[in-house]
Structure formats: C-alpha cells, structure tokens
Amino acid sequence: MDWPASEPIISARLLLEPLSVEHALSMVEVLAEPSLYDYTGGNAPSLELLADRYAAQTVGHSDDGSQWWLNWVVIQRDAGKPVGFVQATVEYDSGRLVADIAWLISPRWQGQGIASEATRAMAAWLRLNGVNHFTAHIHPDHQASMRVARNQVLYATSSKKDGETRWESQ
C-alpha cells in the first residue's frame, strides 16, 4: 500500500507540523516534565534518544509496509512553540483502515482542550485519507486522556493491553 505523506494541518489554535528529526531539540524540553510518564512509565528522553526515535518514526512505515506511521508536532500558533504531539499508526484490519491514535501535551498547556483539538484535526485528516475507524489505549486511571477519547467519540472496551484499556470508534 502506498500511504500518503503527512501534511501540515491547521486548526483554530494549532499547527500540526509533520515530525522531523529537527524537532528533537525543541521537543526535548516539552517532554522533560516527569509527570508526563505517570501513566505510561519511562522517563524523559535525552536529545540523542529523541533524535534517534524521530529518525525511526519519520521513515513513515514499518519495514514490511503493513503499517503507516504518522507523527505531528503540535504547535500553539499564538505562542509559536511546540506543546506536544499527536500520532497515528494506520493498518488494515479485517479489510478496513484502522488508526491507533495517541496524544501528549506538555503539562504547562494541559487543561485548555489542546489535546482534543489536535486529535480532532488529525482524525479529520486521516478520514480524508480513507481511515474511518480509530482506537486508542489509555491507562484506566488517566482521566484527562479518557476525556480526550470521549471528545473523539471513542468508547472504552473490555479489551486490555499492557494494563491499558482499548478505546475505539463505533
């Protein structure tokens, strides 16, 4: 499958800029807050680790071509600086394109609807490219992420993976 390349996406307050290795320098600060890892585990990445991760992600697809990897840095347009990211892993499942989506916004910018706005803009772009089913995996105690999922019209399922609940669109 030939996947389209991610493109810049503009919403009311945000610019979703396709991820590049050059984003590592500005994103290392965004990802430095330890509380970001309360539900997912791990630690803030070093600049070197983040640059390596972004180099792998910007390939845009799995080695076998079965997954399409899309990553955007979320930029708050008024401030002109990155505040987080959104991402989607798209693949065929039972003959339909399904996107497993995720979002992360710096604690300094949380509580303003930025995650919901960015995720909604990404989902709209994905729909334009043939994706009509969405999933997300959320820690059962992460209330803020559950609100973002509900804002995307995702529903919790009984399925669990690595301690996280699978949410999906109907």
PDB file of C-alpha atoms in Angstrom:
ATOM      1  CA  MET A   1       0.000   0.000   0.000  1.00  0.00           C
ATOM      2  CA  ASP A   2       1.270   3.437  -0.899  1.00  0.00           C
ATOM      3  CA  TRP A   3       0.479   5.716   2.034  1.00  0.00           C
ATOM      4  CA  PRO A   4       0.206   9.478   1.611  1.00  0.00           C
ATOM      5  CA  ALA A   5       2.843  11.538   3.392  1.00  0.00           C
ATOM      6  CA  SER A   6       1.675  13.513   6.397  1.00  0.00           C
ATOM      7  CA  GLU A   7       0.976  17.155   5.698  1.00  0.00           C
ATOM      8  CA  PRO A   8       0.739  20.246   7.889  1.00  0.00           C
ATOM      9  CA  ILE A   9      -2.702  20.548   9.487  1.00  0.00           C
ATOM     10  CA  ILE A  10      -4.109  23.829  10.771  1.00  0.00           C
ATOM     11  CA  SER A  11      -6.883  24.113  13.345  1.00  0.00           C
ATOM     12  CA  ALA A  12      -8.313  27.117  15.200  1.00  0.00           C
ATOM     13  CA  ARG A  13      -5.371  27.468  17.596  1.00  0.00           C
ATOM     14  CA  LEU A  14      -2.860  24.913  16.411  1.00  0.00           C
ATOM     15  CA  LEU A  15      -0.477  23.905  13.675  1.00  0.00           C
ATOM     16  CA  LEU A  16       0.235  20.203  13.411  1.00  0.00           C
ATOM     17  CA  GLU A  17       3.619  20.035  11.755  1.00  0.00           C
ATOM     18  CA  PRO A  18       4.824  16.715  10.326  1.00  0.00           C
ATOM     19  CA  LEU A  19       7.559  15.329  12.557  1.00  0.00           C
ATOM     20  CA  SER A  20      11.192  15.743  11.529  1.00  0.00           C
ATOM     21  CA  VAL A  21      14.453  14.925  13.283  1.00  0.00           C
ATOM     22  CA  GLU A  22      14.996  18.680  13.644  1.00  0.00           C
ATOM     23  CA  HIS A  23      12.060  18.798  16.097  1.00  0.00           C
ATOM     24  CA  ALA A  24      14.100  16.858  18.677  1.00  0.00           C
ATOM     25  CA  LEU A  25      15.811  19.973  20.033  1.00  0.00           C
ATOM     26  CA  SER A  26      12.580  21.832  20.786  1.00  0.00           C
ATOM     27  CA  MET A  27      10.656  18.715  21.862  1.00  0.00           C
ATOM     28  CA  VAL A  28      13.209  17.565  24.443  1.00  0.00           C
ATOM     29  CA  GLU A  29      12.043  20.465  26.653  1.00  0.00           C
ATOM     30  CA  VAL A  30       8.353  19.691  26.009  1.00  0.00           C
ATOM     31  CA  LEU A  31       8.924  16.066  27.037  1.00  0.00           C
ATOM     32  CA  ALA A  32      11.094  16.853  30.088  1.00  0.00           C
ATOM     33  CA  GLU A  33       8.288  17.034  32.698  1.00  0.00           C
ATOM     34  CA  PRO A  34       8.379  13.812  34.785  1.00  0.00           C
ATOM     35  CA  SER A  35       4.582  13.845  35.313  1.00  0.00           C
ATOM     36  CA  LEU A  36       4.124  13.002  31.612  1.00  0.00           C
ATOM     37  CA  TYR A  37       5.264   9.467  32.411  1.00  0.00           C
ATOM     38  CA  ASP A  38       2.985   8.845  35.410  1.00  0.00           C
ATOM     39  CA  TYR A  39       0.637   6.616  33.393  1.00  0.00           C
ATOM     40  CA  THR A  40       2.895   5.371  30.624  1.00  0.00           C
ATOM     41  CA  GLY A  41       6.090   4.693  32.528  1.00  0.00           C
ATOM     42  CA  GLY A  42       9.550   5.566  31.356  1.00  0.00           C
ATOM     43  CA  ASN A  43      11.480   8.790  31.675  1.00  0.00           C
ATOM     44  CA  ALA A  44      12.057  11.965  29.738  1.00  0.00           C
ATOM     45  CA  PRO A  45      14.208  11.238  26.680  1.00  0.00           C
ATOM     46  CA  SER A  46      17.645  12.736  26.113  1.00  0.00           C
ATOM     47  CA  LEU A  47      18.221  14.788  22.973  1.00  0.00           C
ATOM     48  CA  GLU A  48      20.192  11.911  21.427  1.00  0.00           C
ATOM     49  CA  LEU A  49      17.475   9.345  22.189  1.00  0.00           C
ATOM     50  CA  LEU A  50      14.751  11.644  20.861  1.00  0.00           C
ATOM     51  CA  ALA A  51      16.678  12.344  17.645  1.00  0.00           C
ATOM     52  CA  ASP A  52      17.150   8.590  17.123  1.00  0.00           C
ATOM     53  CA  ARG A  53      13.443   7.949  17.835  1.00  0.00           C
ATOM     54  CA  TYR A  54      12.370  10.664  15.407  1.00  0.00           C
ATOM     55  CA  ALA A  55      14.717   9.321  12.713  1.00  0.00           C
ATOM     56  CA  ALA A  56      12.985   5.942  13.003  1.00  0.00           C
ATOM     57  CA  GLN A  57       9.468   7.416  13.103  1.00  0.00           C
ATOM     58  CA  THR A  58       9.964   9.724  10.114  1.00  0.00           C
ATOM     59  CA  VAL A  59      10.546   6.691   7.875  1.00  0.00           C
ATOM     60  CA  GLY A  60       6.737   6.704   7.845  1.00  0.00           C
ATOM     61  CA  HIS A  61       6.084   2.973   7.650  1.00  0.00           C
ATOM     62  CA  SER A  62       7.033  -0.411   9.046  1.00  0.00           C
ATOM     63  CA  ASP A  63       9.721  -2.461   7.292  1.00  0.00           C
ATOM     64  CA  ASP A  64       7.115  -4.710   5.694  1.00  0.00           C
ATOM     65  CA  GLY A  65       4.919  -1.771   4.658  1.00  0.00           C
ATOM     66  CA  SER A  66       1.902  -3.026   6.597  1.00  0.00           C
ATOM     67  CA  GLN A  67       1.795  -0.021   8.954  1.00  0.00           C
ATOM     68  CA  TRP A  68       1.718   3.658   8.145  1.00  0.00           C
ATOM     69  CA  TRP A  69       3.357   5.815  10.859  1.00  0.00           C
ATOM     70  CA  LEU A  70       2.169   9.416  11.092  1.00  0.00           C
ATOM     71  CA  ASN A  71       3.505  11.834  13.673  1.00  0.00           C
ATOM     72  CA  TRP A  72       2.879  15.538  14.110  1.00  0.00           C
ATOM     73  CA  VAL A  73       4.352  18.081  16.497  1.00  0.00           C
ATOM     74  CA  VAL A  74       1.568  20.227  17.966  1.00  0.00           C
ATOM     75  CA  ILE A  75       2.460  23.911  17.816  1.00  0.00           C
ATOM     76  CA  GLN A  76       0.385  26.502  19.658  1.00  0.00           C
ATOM     77  CA  ARG A  77       0.112  29.127  16.918  1.00  0.00           C
ATOM     78  CA  ASP A  78      -0.089  32.218  19.163  1.00  0.00           C
ATOM     79  CA  ALA A  79       2.989  31.177  21.150  1.00  0.00           C
ATOM     80  CA  GLY A  80       4.724  29.779  18.060  1.00  0.00           C
ATOM     81  CA  LYS A  81       6.192  26.890  20.005  1.00  0.00           C
ATOM     82  CA  PRO A  82       5.673  23.149  20.337  1.00  0.00           C
ATOM     83  CA  VAL A  83       3.391  21.985  23.134  1.00  0.00           C
ATOM     84  CA  GLY A  84       3.180  18.248  22.389  1.00  0.00           C
ATOM     85  CA  PHE A  85       2.488  15.712  19.667  1.00  0.00           C
ATOM     86  CA  VAL A  86      -0.187  13.522  18.120  1.00  0.00           C
ATOM     87  CA  GLN A  87       0.394  10.309  16.247  1.00  0.00           C
ATOM     88  CA  ALA A  88      -1.342   7.538  14.390  1.00  0.00           C
ATOM     89  CA  THR A  89      -0.350   4.037  13.371  1.00  0.00           C
ATOM     90  CA  VAL A  90      -2.578   3.003  10.477  1.00  0.00           C
ATOM     91  CA  GLU A  91      -3.017  -0.510   9.157  1.00  0.00           C
ATOM     92  CA  TYR A  92      -5.581  -2.757   7.529  1.00  0.00           C
ATOM     93  CA  ASP A  93      -7.680  -4.817   9.920  1.00  0.00           C
ATOM     94  CA  SER A  94     -10.460  -7.024   8.540  1.00  0.00           C
ATOM     95  CA  GLY A  95     -10.361  -5.147   5.233  1.00  0.00           C
ATOM     96  CA  ARG A  96     -10.627  -1.632   6.664  1.00  0.00           C
ATOM     97  CA  LEU A  97      -8.088   1.013   7.571  1.00  0.00           C
ATOM     98  CA  VAL A  98      -7.765   1.444  11.334  1.00  0.00           C
ATOM     99  CA  ALA A  99      -5.727   4.144  13.079  1.00  0.00           C
ATOM    100  CA  ASP A 100      -4.396   3.579  16.577  1.00  0.00           C
ATOM    101  CA  ILE A 101      -4.034   7.153  17.815  1.00  0.00           C
ATOM    102  CA  ALA A 102      -2.194   8.812  20.686  1.00  0.00           C
ATOM    103  CA  TRP A 103      -1.642  12.330  22.014  1.00  0.00           C
ATOM    104  CA  LEU A 104       0.609  14.025  24.514  1.00  0.00           C
ATOM    105  CA  ILE A 105       0.548  17.663  25.611  1.00  0.00           C
ATOM    106  CA  SER A 106       3.020  19.333  27.984  1.00  0.00           C
ATOM    107  CA  PRO A 107       1.589  19.869  31.477  1.00  0.00           C
ATOM    108  CA  ARG A 108       2.090  23.637  31.021  1.00  0.00           C
ATOM    109  CA  TRP A 109      -0.507  23.534  28.227  1.00  0.00           C
ATOM    110  CA  GLN A 110      -2.924  20.924  29.558  1.00  0.00           C
ATOM    111  CA  GLY A 111      -6.493  21.731  30.542  1.00  0.00           C
ATOM    112  CA  GLN A 112      -7.124  24.012  27.554  1.00  0.00           C
ATOM    113  CA  GLY A 113      -8.591  21.494  25.119  1.00  0.00           C
ATOM    114  CA  ILE A 114      -5.393  21.382  23.049  1.00  0.00           C
ATOM    115  CA  ALA A 115      -5.156  17.571  23.040  1.00  0.00           C
ATOM    116  CA  SER A 116      -8.777  17.269  21.882  1.00  0.00           C
ATOM    117  CA  GLU A 117      -8.361  19.947  19.206  1.00  0.00           C
ATOM    118  CA  ALA A 118      -5.123  18.440  17.877  1.00  0.00           C
ATOM    119  CA  THR A 119      -6.513  14.891  17.897  1.00  0.00           C
ATOM    120  CA  ARG A 120      -9.726  16.009  16.177  1.00  0.00           C
ATOM    121  CA  ALA A 121      -7.690  17.771  13.441  1.00  0.00           C
ATOM    122  CA  MET A 122      -5.508  14.694  12.936  1.00  0.00           C
ATOM    123  CA  ALA A 123      -8.560  12.401  12.786  1.00  0.00           C
ATOM    124  CA  ALA A 124     -10.204  14.656  10.184  1.00  0.00           C
ATOM    125  CA  TRP A 125      -7.063  14.447   8.027  1.00  0.00           C
ATOM    126  CA  LEU A 126      -6.992  10.667   8.446  1.00  0.00           C
ATOM    127  CA  ARG A 127     -10.656  10.429   7.394  1.00  0.00           C
ATOM    128  CA  LEU A 128      -9.806  12.363   4.219  1.00  0.00           C
ATOM    129  CA  ASN A 129      -7.237   9.641   3.554  1.00  0.00           C
ATOM    130  CA  GLY A 130      -9.640   6.718   3.973  1.00  0.00           C
ATOM    131  CA  VAL A 131      -9.410   5.948   7.702  1.00  0.00           C
ATOM    132  CA  ASN A 132     -12.800   5.605   9.381  1.00  0.00           C
ATOM    133  CA  HIS A 133     -12.066   3.510  12.454  1.00  0.00           C
ATOM    134  CA  PHE A 134      -9.982   4.655  15.397  1.00  0.00           C
ATOM    135  CA  THR A 135      -8.538   3.037  18.502  1.00  0.00           C
ATOM    136  CA  ALA A 136      -6.539   4.323  21.457  1.00  0.00           C
ATOM    137  CA  HIS A 137      -5.012   2.655  24.509  1.00  0.00           C
ATOM    138  CA  ILE A 138      -5.433   4.528  27.791  1.00  0.00           C
ATOM    139  CA  HIS A 139      -4.393   3.803  31.360  1.00  0.00           C
ATOM    140  CA  PRO A 140      -7.565   3.161  33.402  1.00  0.00           C
ATOM    141  CA  ASP A 141      -6.699   5.975  35.847  1.00  0.00           C
ATOM    142  CA  HIS A 142      -5.843   8.620  33.246  1.00  0.00           C
ATOM    143  CA  GLN A 143      -8.995  10.748  33.410  1.00  0.00           C
ATOM    144  CA  ALA A 144      -7.706  13.531  31.121  1.00  0.00           C
ATOM    145  CA  SER A 145      -6.909  11.093  28.295  1.00  0.00           C
ATOM    146  CA  MET A 146     -10.307   9.467  28.733  1.00  0.00           C
ATOM    147  CA  ARG A 147     -11.922  12.895  28.213  1.00  0.00           C
ATOM    148  CA  VAL A 148      -9.886  13.384  25.032  1.00  0.00           C
ATOM    149  CA  ALA A 149     -11.001   9.939  23.821  1.00  0.00           C
ATOM    150  CA  ARG A 150     -14.660  10.727  24.559  1.00  0.00           C
ATOM    151  CA  ASN A 151     -14.263  14.007  22.653  1.00  0.00           C
ATOM    152  CA  GLN A 152     -13.210  11.899  19.654  1.00  0.00           C
ATOM    153  CA  VAL A 153     -16.320   9.723  20.106  1.00  0.00           C
ATOM    154  CA  LEU A 154     -14.267   6.752  21.230  1.00  0.00           C
ATOM    155  CA  TYR A 155     -15.726   4.264  23.693  1.00  0.00           C
ATOM    156  CA  ALA A 156     -13.963   2.103  26.272  1.00  0.00           C
ATOM    157  CA  THR A 157     -13.999  -1.621  25.514  1.00  0.00           C
ATOM    158  CA  SER A 158     -13.355  -4.585  27.794  1.00  0.00           C
ATOM    159  CA  SER A 159     -10.080  -5.273  25.966  1.00  0.00           C
ATOM    160  CA  LYS A 160      -6.834  -4.568  27.835  1.00  0.00           C
ATOM    161  CA  LYS A 161      -3.251  -4.413  26.594  1.00  0.00           C
ATOM    162  CA  ASP A 162      -0.269  -3.836  28.889  1.00  0.00           C
ATOM    163  CA  GLY A 163      -2.657  -2.615  31.586  1.00  0.00           C
ATOM    164  CA  GLU A 164      -4.318  -0.075  29.307  1.00  0.00           C
ATOM    165  CA  THR A 165      -7.933  -0.120  28.160  1.00  0.00           C
ATOM    166  CA  ARG A 166      -8.629  -0.217  24.435  1.00  0.00           C
ATOM    167  CA  TRP A 167     -10.934   2.564  23.282  1.00  0.00           C
ATOM    168  CA  GLU A 168     -12.460   2.550  19.794  1.00  0.00           C
ATOM    169  CA  SER A 169     -14.881   4.278  17.497  1.00  0.00           C
ATOM    170  CA  GLN A 170     -18.197   2.591  16.672  1.00  0.00           C
TER     171      GLN A 170
END
